[in-house]
Coordinates of C-alpha atoms in Angstrom, one line a residue:
M1 CA 320.6 41.2 -103.4
W2 CA 322.3 38.8 -100.5
I3 CA 325.3 36.6 -101.3
A4 CA 325.4 34.5 -98.0
D5 CA 326.8 31.7 -96.2
L6 CA 330.5 32.5 -97.5
R7 CA 334.0 33.2 -96.2
I8 CA 334.5 36.7 -97.2
V9 CA 338.1 38.1 -97.9
L10 CA 338.7 41.4 -96.6
T11 CA 341.8 43.5 -96.9
D12 CA 343.2 42.5 -93.5
R13 CA 341.3 39.2 -92.5
V14 CA 338.9 36.7 -93.6
I15 CA 335.5 36.4 -92.0
P16 CA 335.0 32.5 -91.6
R17 CA 331.1 33.1 -92.3
G18 CA 329.3 35.9 -93.4
A19 CA 327.1 37.6 -96.2
V20 CA 327.3 40.7 -98.5
R21 CA 324.4 43.0 -99.3
V22 CA 324.4 44.7 -102.8
E23 CA 321.8 47.2 -104.1
D24 CA 322.3 49.4 -107.2
G25 CA 325.7 47.8 -108.4
C26 CA 327.2 48.8 -104.6
I27 CA 328.2 47.0 -101.7
V28 CA 325.9 48.4 -99.0
E29 CA 326.6 46.0 -96.2
V30 CA 328.9 43.1 -94.7
I31 CA 328.0 41.2 -92.0
E32 CA 329.3 38.4 -89.8
V33 CA 327.6 35.6 -88.4
P34 CA 328.2 32.7 -86.2
S35 CA 329.9 29.7 -87.5
F36 CA 328.0 27.0 -85.7
G37 CA 329.8 24.2 -84.8
N38 CA 332.9 25.8 -86.7
R39 CA 331.4 25.2 -89.9
P40 CA 332.9 28.0 -92.3
G41 CA 330.8 29.2 -95.2
A42 CA 331.2 26.7 -98.3
L43 CA 332.7 29.2 -100.7
T44 CA 334.9 32.1 -100.8
L45 CA 334.1 35.7 -101.9
I46 CA 336.8 38.1 -103.0
P47 CA 337.1 41.4 -104.8
G48 CA 337.0 41.3 -108.6
I49 CA 340.6 40.8 -109.9
V50 CA 342.3 44.3 -111.2
D51 CA 344.7 43.4 -113.9
L52 CA 347.0 46.1 -114.6
H53 CA 348.9 44.1 -117.4
G54 CA 347.5 41.7 -120.0
D55 CA 349.1 41.0 -123.1
M56 CA 346.8 38.2 -124.4
I57 CA 344.8 40.5 -126.9
E58 CA 347.4 39.7 -129.5
K59 CA 347.3 36.0 -129.2
E60 CA 343.4 36.4 -129.6
V61 CA 343.8 38.5 -133.0
E62 CA 346.3 35.9 -134.4
P63 CA 346.4 32.7 -132.7
R64 CA 348.4 31.2 -135.3
P65 CA 350.9 32.8 -137.4
D66 CA 349.5 34.6 -140.4
C67 CA 345.8 33.7 -139.2
S68 CA 344.0 36.9 -138.0
F69 CA 340.9 37.0 -136.8
P70 CA 338.2 40.2 -136.8
L71 CA 339.4 42.5 -134.0
E72 CA 335.7 42.6 -132.5
V73 CA 335.4 38.7 -132.3
A74 CA 339.2 38.7 -130.7
V75 CA 338.2 41.4 -128.1
S76 CA 334.9 39.6 -127.3
N77 CA 336.7 36.6 -126.6
L78 CA 339.2 38.0 -124.6
D79 CA 336.5 39.7 -122.6
S80 CA 334.9 36.2 -121.8
R81 CA 338.0 34.6 -120.9
L82 CA 338.9 37.4 -118.4
A83 CA 335.4 37.5 -116.8
A84 CA 335.8 33.6 -116.3
S85 CA 339.1 33.9 -114.8
G86 CA 337.7 36.2 -112.2
V87 CA 339.0 39.4 -113.7
T88 CA 336.3 42.5 -113.6
T89 CA 338.8 45.5 -114.4
A90 CA 341.5 44.6 -117.2
F91 CA 344.2 47.1 -118.8
A92 CA 344.7 45.3 -122.0
G93 CA 348.5 45.4 -123.3
V94 CA 348.6 47.0 -126.7
S95 CA 352.2 47.3 -127.9
F96 CA 353.5 50.4 -130.2
A97 CA 356.3 48.6 -131.5
E98 CA 357.5 46.8 -134.6
G99 CA 357.5 43.0 -133.9
K100 CA 356.6 39.7 -135.3
R101 CA 354.2 39.1 -138.1
G102 CA 353.3 42.8 -137.9
L103 CA 350.9 42.9 -134.9
R104 CA 353.0 45.3 -133.1
S105 CA 353.0 48.2 -135.8
E106 CA 351.6 51.6 -135.1
E107 CA 348.5 51.0 -137.2
T108 CA 347.5 47.4 -135.9
A109 CA 347.7 48.8 -132.2
R110 CA 345.7 51.8 -133.3
A111 CA 343.2 49.3 -134.5
M112 CA 343.2 47.4 -131.5
V113 CA 342.7 50.2 -129.1
E114 CA 339.6 51.4 -131.2
A115 CA 338.2 48.0 -131.1
V116 CA 338.3 48.2 -127.3
A117 CA 337.1 51.4 -127.1
G118 CA 334.2 50.5 -129.3
M119 CA 333.4 47.6 -127.1
R120 CA 333.5 49.2 -123.6
S121 CA 329.9 50.0 -123.4
H122 CA 328.8 46.4 -123.7
A123 CA 331.8 44.4 -122.5
R124 CA 331.4 42.1 -119.3
T125 CA 334.5 43.4 -117.9
D126 CA 335.7 46.9 -117.1
L127 CA 337.9 46.5 -120.3
R128 CA 340.7 49.4 -120.6
V129 CA 343.6 50.0 -122.7
H130 CA 347.1 49.9 -121.6
A131 CA 349.5 51.4 -124.2
R132 CA 352.9 49.8 -124.3
F133 CA 355.1 52.3 -125.8
E134 CA 358.8 51.1 -127.1
I135 CA 361.0 53.9 -126.5
T136 CA 362.8 52.8 -129.8
N137 CA 360.0 53.4 -131.9
A138 CA 359.6 57.0 -132.4
R139 CA 357.2 56.8 -135.0
A140 CA 354.6 55.7 -132.7
E141 CA 354.3 59.1 -131.3
P142 CA 351.7 60.8 -133.5
V143 CA 349.4 57.6 -133.0
L144 CA 350.1 57.4 -129.4
R145 CA 349.2 61.3 -129.0
D146 CA 346.1 61.0 -131.2
L147 CA 344.8 58.1 -129.0
L148 CA 345.5 60.0 -125.8
A149 CA 343.9 63.1 -127.1
R150 CA 340.7 60.9 -128.1
R151 CA 341.0 59.6 -124.4
M152 CA 341.3 55.9 -125.7
V153 CA 344.0 55.3 -123.6
D154 CA 344.1 54.3 -119.8
M155 CA 347.4 53.5 -118.9
V156 CA 351.0 54.2 -120.3
S157 CA 354.0 52.0 -120.0
L158 CA 357.7 52.8 -121.2
T159 CA 359.2 49.6 -122.5
D160 CA 362.5 48.8 -123.9
H161 CA 363.0 45.3 -125.4
T162 CA 366.5 46.1 -126.6
P163 CA 368.9 43.4 -126.1
G164 CA 372.1 44.1 -123.6
Q165 CA 369.9 45.6 -121.1
G166 CA 366.2 45.1 -119.1
Q167 CA 364.8 41.8 -119.9
Y168 CA 367.1 40.8 -122.3
R169 CA 370.7 41.5 -120.5
D170 CA 372.0 38.5 -121.7
V171 CA 372.5 38.9 -125.5
E172 CA 373.4 35.3 -126.2
Q173 CA 370.1 34.2 -124.1
Y174 CA 368.0 36.8 -126.4
V175 CA 369.2 35.4 -129.5
A176 CA 368.6 31.7 -128.2
Y177 CA 365.1 32.7 -127.3
S178 CA 364.6 34.8 -130.3
A179 CA 365.4 31.7 -132.6
R180 CA 363.3 29.5 -130.6
A181 CA 360.3 31.6 -130.5
H182 CA 360.4 32.9 -134.0
G183 CA 361.8 30.2 -135.8
H184 CA 365.0 32.1 -137.0
A185 CA 368.3 30.7 -137.5
P186 CA 370.9 31.2 -135.0
E187 CA 372.7 33.8 -137.7
E188 CA 369.5 35.7 -138.5
A189 CA 368.5 35.7 -134.9
E190 CA 371.8 37.3 -134.0
A191 CA 371.7 39.9 -136.8
R192 CA 368.3 40.9 -135.7
A193 CA 369.7 41.5 -132.2
R194 CA 372.6 43.6 -133.4
A195 CA 370.2 45.7 -135.7
R196 CA 367.9 46.2 -132.6
M197 CA 370.9 47.3 -130.7
A198 CA 371.8 50.2 -133.0
V199 CA 368.6 51.8 -132.7
P200 CA 368.7 54.5 -130.0
P201 CA 365.9 55.0 -127.4
A202 CA 363.6 58.1 -128.1
W203 CA 364.0 59.5 -124.8
E204 CA 362.3 62.9 -126.0
V205 CA 359.3 61.3 -127.4
A206 CA 358.9 59.2 -124.1
R207 CA 358.9 62.3 -122.2
S208 CA 356.3 63.8 -124.4
V209 CA 354.0 60.9 -124.4
T210 CA 354.2 60.7 -120.6
E211 CA 353.6 64.3 -120.1
L212 CA 350.4 63.9 -122.0
A213 CA 349.4 61.1 -120.3
R214 CA 350.2 62.7 -116.5
A215 CA 348.2 65.8 -117.7
Q216 CA 345.3 63.3 -118.0
G217 CA 346.0 61.5 -114.3
L218 CA 346.7 58.4 -116.1
P219 CA 349.0 55.8 -114.2
I220 CA 352.2 55.3 -115.9
A221 CA 354.6 52.3 -115.6
S222 CA 358.2 51.3 -116.3
H223 CA 359.3 48.1 -117.6
D224 CA 361.6 45.3 -117.0
D225 CA 363.8 47.8 -114.9
D226 CA 367.2 46.2 -114.3
T227 CA 369.3 48.9 -112.4
P228 CA 368.5 51.6 -109.8
A229 CA 369.5 54.1 -112.6
K230 CA 366.9 52.8 -115.0
V231 CA 364.5 53.2 -112.3
A232 CA 365.4 56.8 -111.5
L233 CA 365.1 57.5 -115.1
M234 CA 361.6 56.2 -115.3
R235 CA 360.6 57.7 -111.9
D236 CA 361.8 61.2 -113.6
L237 CA 359.5 60.5 -116.6
G238 CA 356.7 60.2 -114.1
A239 CA 356.3 56.4 -113.5
T240 CA 354.9 55.2 -110.4
I241 CA 354.6 51.7 -111.4
S242 CA 357.7 49.2 -111.9
E243 CA 356.6 46.4 -113.8
F244 CA 358.5 43.2 -113.9
P245 CA 361.7 44.3 -112.3
V246 CA 364.5 41.8 -113.5
T247 CA 366.8 42.6 -110.4
L248 CA 366.3 42.8 -106.6
E249 CA 368.2 46.0 -106.9
A250 CA 365.8 47.5 -109.3
A251 CA 362.8 46.3 -107.3
R252 CA 364.4 47.7 -104.0
A253 CA 365.1 51.2 -105.7
A254 CA 361.5 50.9 -107.0
R255 CA 360.4 50.9 -103.4
D256 CA 362.7 53.3 -102.2
A257 CA 361.2 55.7 -105.0
G258 CA 357.5 55.0 -103.6
M259 CA 356.6 52.9 -107.0
T260 CA 354.3 50.1 -106.7
T261 CA 356.1 46.9 -107.7
L262 CA 354.3 44.5 -110.1
M263 CA 355.3 40.8 -111.3
G264 CA 353.8 38.4 -113.5
A265 CA 351.8 35.7 -112.3
P266 CA 352.7 33.1 -114.8
N267 CA 356.4 33.7 -113.1
A268 CA 354.9 33.4 -109.7
L269 CA 353.0 30.2 -110.7
R270 CA 355.8 28.5 -112.6
G271 CA 358.4 29.5 -110.1
R272 CA 360.9 31.0 -112.7
S273 CA 361.0 33.9 -115.1
M274 CA 360.8 32.8 -118.8
T275 CA 364.1 34.8 -119.5
G276 CA 366.0 33.6 -116.3
N277 CA 365.6 36.7 -114.5
I278 CA 364.4 37.3 -110.8
T279 CA 361.3 35.4 -109.8
A280 CA 358.4 36.6 -108.5
A281 CA 358.7 34.8 -105.2
A282 CA 362.1 36.0 -104.6
V283 CA 360.9 39.5 -104.8
L284 CA 357.8 38.5 -102.3
D285 CA 360.4 37.1 -100.1
A286 CA 362.3 40.2 -100.0
G287 CA 359.5 42.3 -98.9
L288 CA 359.3 44.0 -102.3
L289 CA 356.2 42.7 -103.8
D290 CA 353.0 44.8 -104.2
A291 CA 350.8 43.3 -107.2
L292 CA 350.6 40.5 -109.3
A293 CA 349.4 41.0 -113.3
A294 CA 348.3 38.4 -115.8
D295 CA 351.3 39.2 -118.0
Y296 CA 350.7 36.8 -120.8
H297 CA 348.2 34.4 -119.3
Q298 CA 345.1 35.4 -117.3
G299 CA 344.5 32.2 -116.0
A300 CA 347.7 32.1 -114.0
M301 CA 346.6 34.9 -111.6
L302 CA 344.5 33.0 -109.1
P303 CA 346.5 29.6 -109.0
A304 CA 349.5 31.6 -108.4
A305 CA 348.0 33.8 -105.4
I306 CA 346.5 30.6 -103.9
G307 CA 349.6 28.7 -104.4
W308 CA 351.6 30.8 -102.2
V309 CA 349.2 30.7 -99.4
R310 CA 349.2 26.8 -99.6
E311 CA 353.1 27.2 -99.6
G312 CA 352.7 29.2 -96.3
R313 CA 354.3 32.4 -98.0
L314 CA 350.9 34.8 -97.3
P315 CA 347.7 34.4 -95.5
L316 CA 344.9 34.3 -97.8
H317 CA 343.9 38.1 -97.4
A318 CA 347.5 39.3 -98.4
A319 CA 347.6 37.0 -101.4
I320 CA 344.4 38.3 -102.7
A321 CA 345.4 41.8 -102.2
L322 CA 348.0 41.3 -104.7
L323 CA 345.4 40.8 -107.0
T324 CA 342.8 43.2 -106.0
A325 CA 343.3 46.2 -103.6
N326 CA 346.9 46.8 -104.3
P327 CA 346.5 46.9 -108.2
A328 CA 343.2 49.2 -107.8
R329 CA 345.3 51.8 -105.6
A330 CA 348.2 51.5 -107.9
A331 CA 345.8 52.6 -110.9
G332 CA 344.1 55.1 -108.8
L333 CA 340.8 53.2 -108.7
G334 CA 339.5 54.0 -105.2
D335 CA 336.2 52.7 -106.1
R336 CA 336.7 49.0 -106.1
G337 CA 339.4 46.2 -104.9
V338 CA 338.3 45.6 -101.7
I339 CA 334.9 44.4 -100.1
A340 CA 333.6 47.0 -98.0
P341 CA 330.3 49.4 -98.1
G342 CA 330.1 52.2 -100.6
R343 CA 332.5 50.2 -103.1
R344 CA 331.5 48.6 -106.5
A345 CA 330.1 45.2 -106.2
D346 CA 332.9 43.7 -108.3
L347 CA 333.0 40.2 -106.6
V348 CA 334.0 36.8 -107.3
L349 CA 332.8 33.5 -105.7
L350 CA 335.4 30.8 -105.3
D351 CA 335.3 27.2 -104.8
V352 CA 338.9 27.1 -103.2
S353 CA 341.0 25.2 -100.5
E354 CA 344.2 26.3 -99.1
A355 CA 345.3 22.7 -98.4
P356 CA 348.4 21.8 -100.3
G357 CA 347.8 19.5 -103.2
A358 CA 344.1 20.7 -103.6
P359 CA 342.7 21.4 -107.1
P360 CA 343.1 24.9 -108.3
P361 CA 340.7 27.5 -107.4
R362 CA 337.6 27.4 -109.2
V363 CA 335.6 30.5 -110.3
R364 CA 331.8 29.5 -109.7
A365 CA 330.5 33.2 -110.6
V366 CA 331.5 36.7 -111.1
W367 CA 329.8 40.1 -110.7
R368 CA 330.9 43.5 -112.0
D369 CA 328.6 46.2 -110.3
G370 CA 326.4 44.2 -108.9
R371 CA 325.5 42.5 -112.5
M372 CA 326.5 38.7 -112.9
I373 CA 328.9 38.6 -116.1
H374 CA 330.1 35.0 -115.6
S375 CA 328.5 31.5 -113.9
D376 CA 329.9 28.0 -114.2
G377 CA 326.2 26.6 -113.5
W378 CA 327.1 25.8 -110.2
T379 CA 323.7 24.2 -108.5
G380 CA 324.4 25.8 -105.1
M381 CA 323.7 29.2 -106.7
V382 CA 320.2 29.6 -105.7
D383 CA 321.0 28.8 -102.2
A384 CA 323.9 31.1 -101.9
V385 CA 322.4 34.1 -103.8
A386 CA 319.0 35.6 -102.8
E387 CA 317.0 38.8 -104.2
A388 CA 316.4 41.2 -101.3
A389 CA 313.2 41.1 -99.9

């Protein structure tokens, strides 16, 4: 199969007009052709997006309070949304922490992980599990150890949402957010915050979990690092990825420790943090950003990266690397994330302009292992894609 007459985004540059040949699920040839009359390819081809942190599965399971969907339906719908957003490899975040409406209980989390594992063989995307272990929830240890032993987990992160540190360093801000997000009265929100602050971290459990994950070669991430000391602690526990650092000092410490620094695409797209912490743009401008993740909305990834191109912050190839090559490398997935011979044919066909004020990028088609997993029915597909003779 040839995909031809395209701009092709490589890791270090953009081919103005070229073609890619795919055989048996792999890229076997990338060629550049003259752009006669300086006419570039009509569409743009990028590698499939690798999302290391997406929390959307919980919203698919319970789209409204006390309205739960069957797990298989929820996971299937998320899989379709990911593919339509250009994501070909997705680490679905599953939280092991007591939370709102019971979604984050240990047994519900176990059921979600098992549902994802059960659908892997026929999912559109390469759907993986990102187990988010809340370090104040020691009860989750046996469940997590069981799922790790059964090889159902692909990534582990250590999270701590205790008010007074991390993402919620400002306790009053946490109380206001809790009241707004969960409908609590201010007094109830404050009481809940104080109760959470009284629960000590279970560092011995965190070390036990990360040792098992490391033995399996899984990537380990820290979450919401706020100080260099926290970064050092997480690095000692085996973390190689710093998710959503909330200060520039923490981001610099992560870079100095050789960790991949990852920020949320919604933060990048909106230009601000949901909880008033450091912006993704500030981390980028400081030269400390390595990757973007979906966080709570997969549809933010491409518009965020292209938005930075339109603002002149990054060239196109560097912006796309934040979604593809860099997160793939951080996860140890050396077979994807770039368009090059020998790599998996995980590809996304985009209709995109870099001009300020242009419409958001549109995903025309997506391939995983050379198999089309999404198409918007674009009428030019026959001209762009041809079977090899």
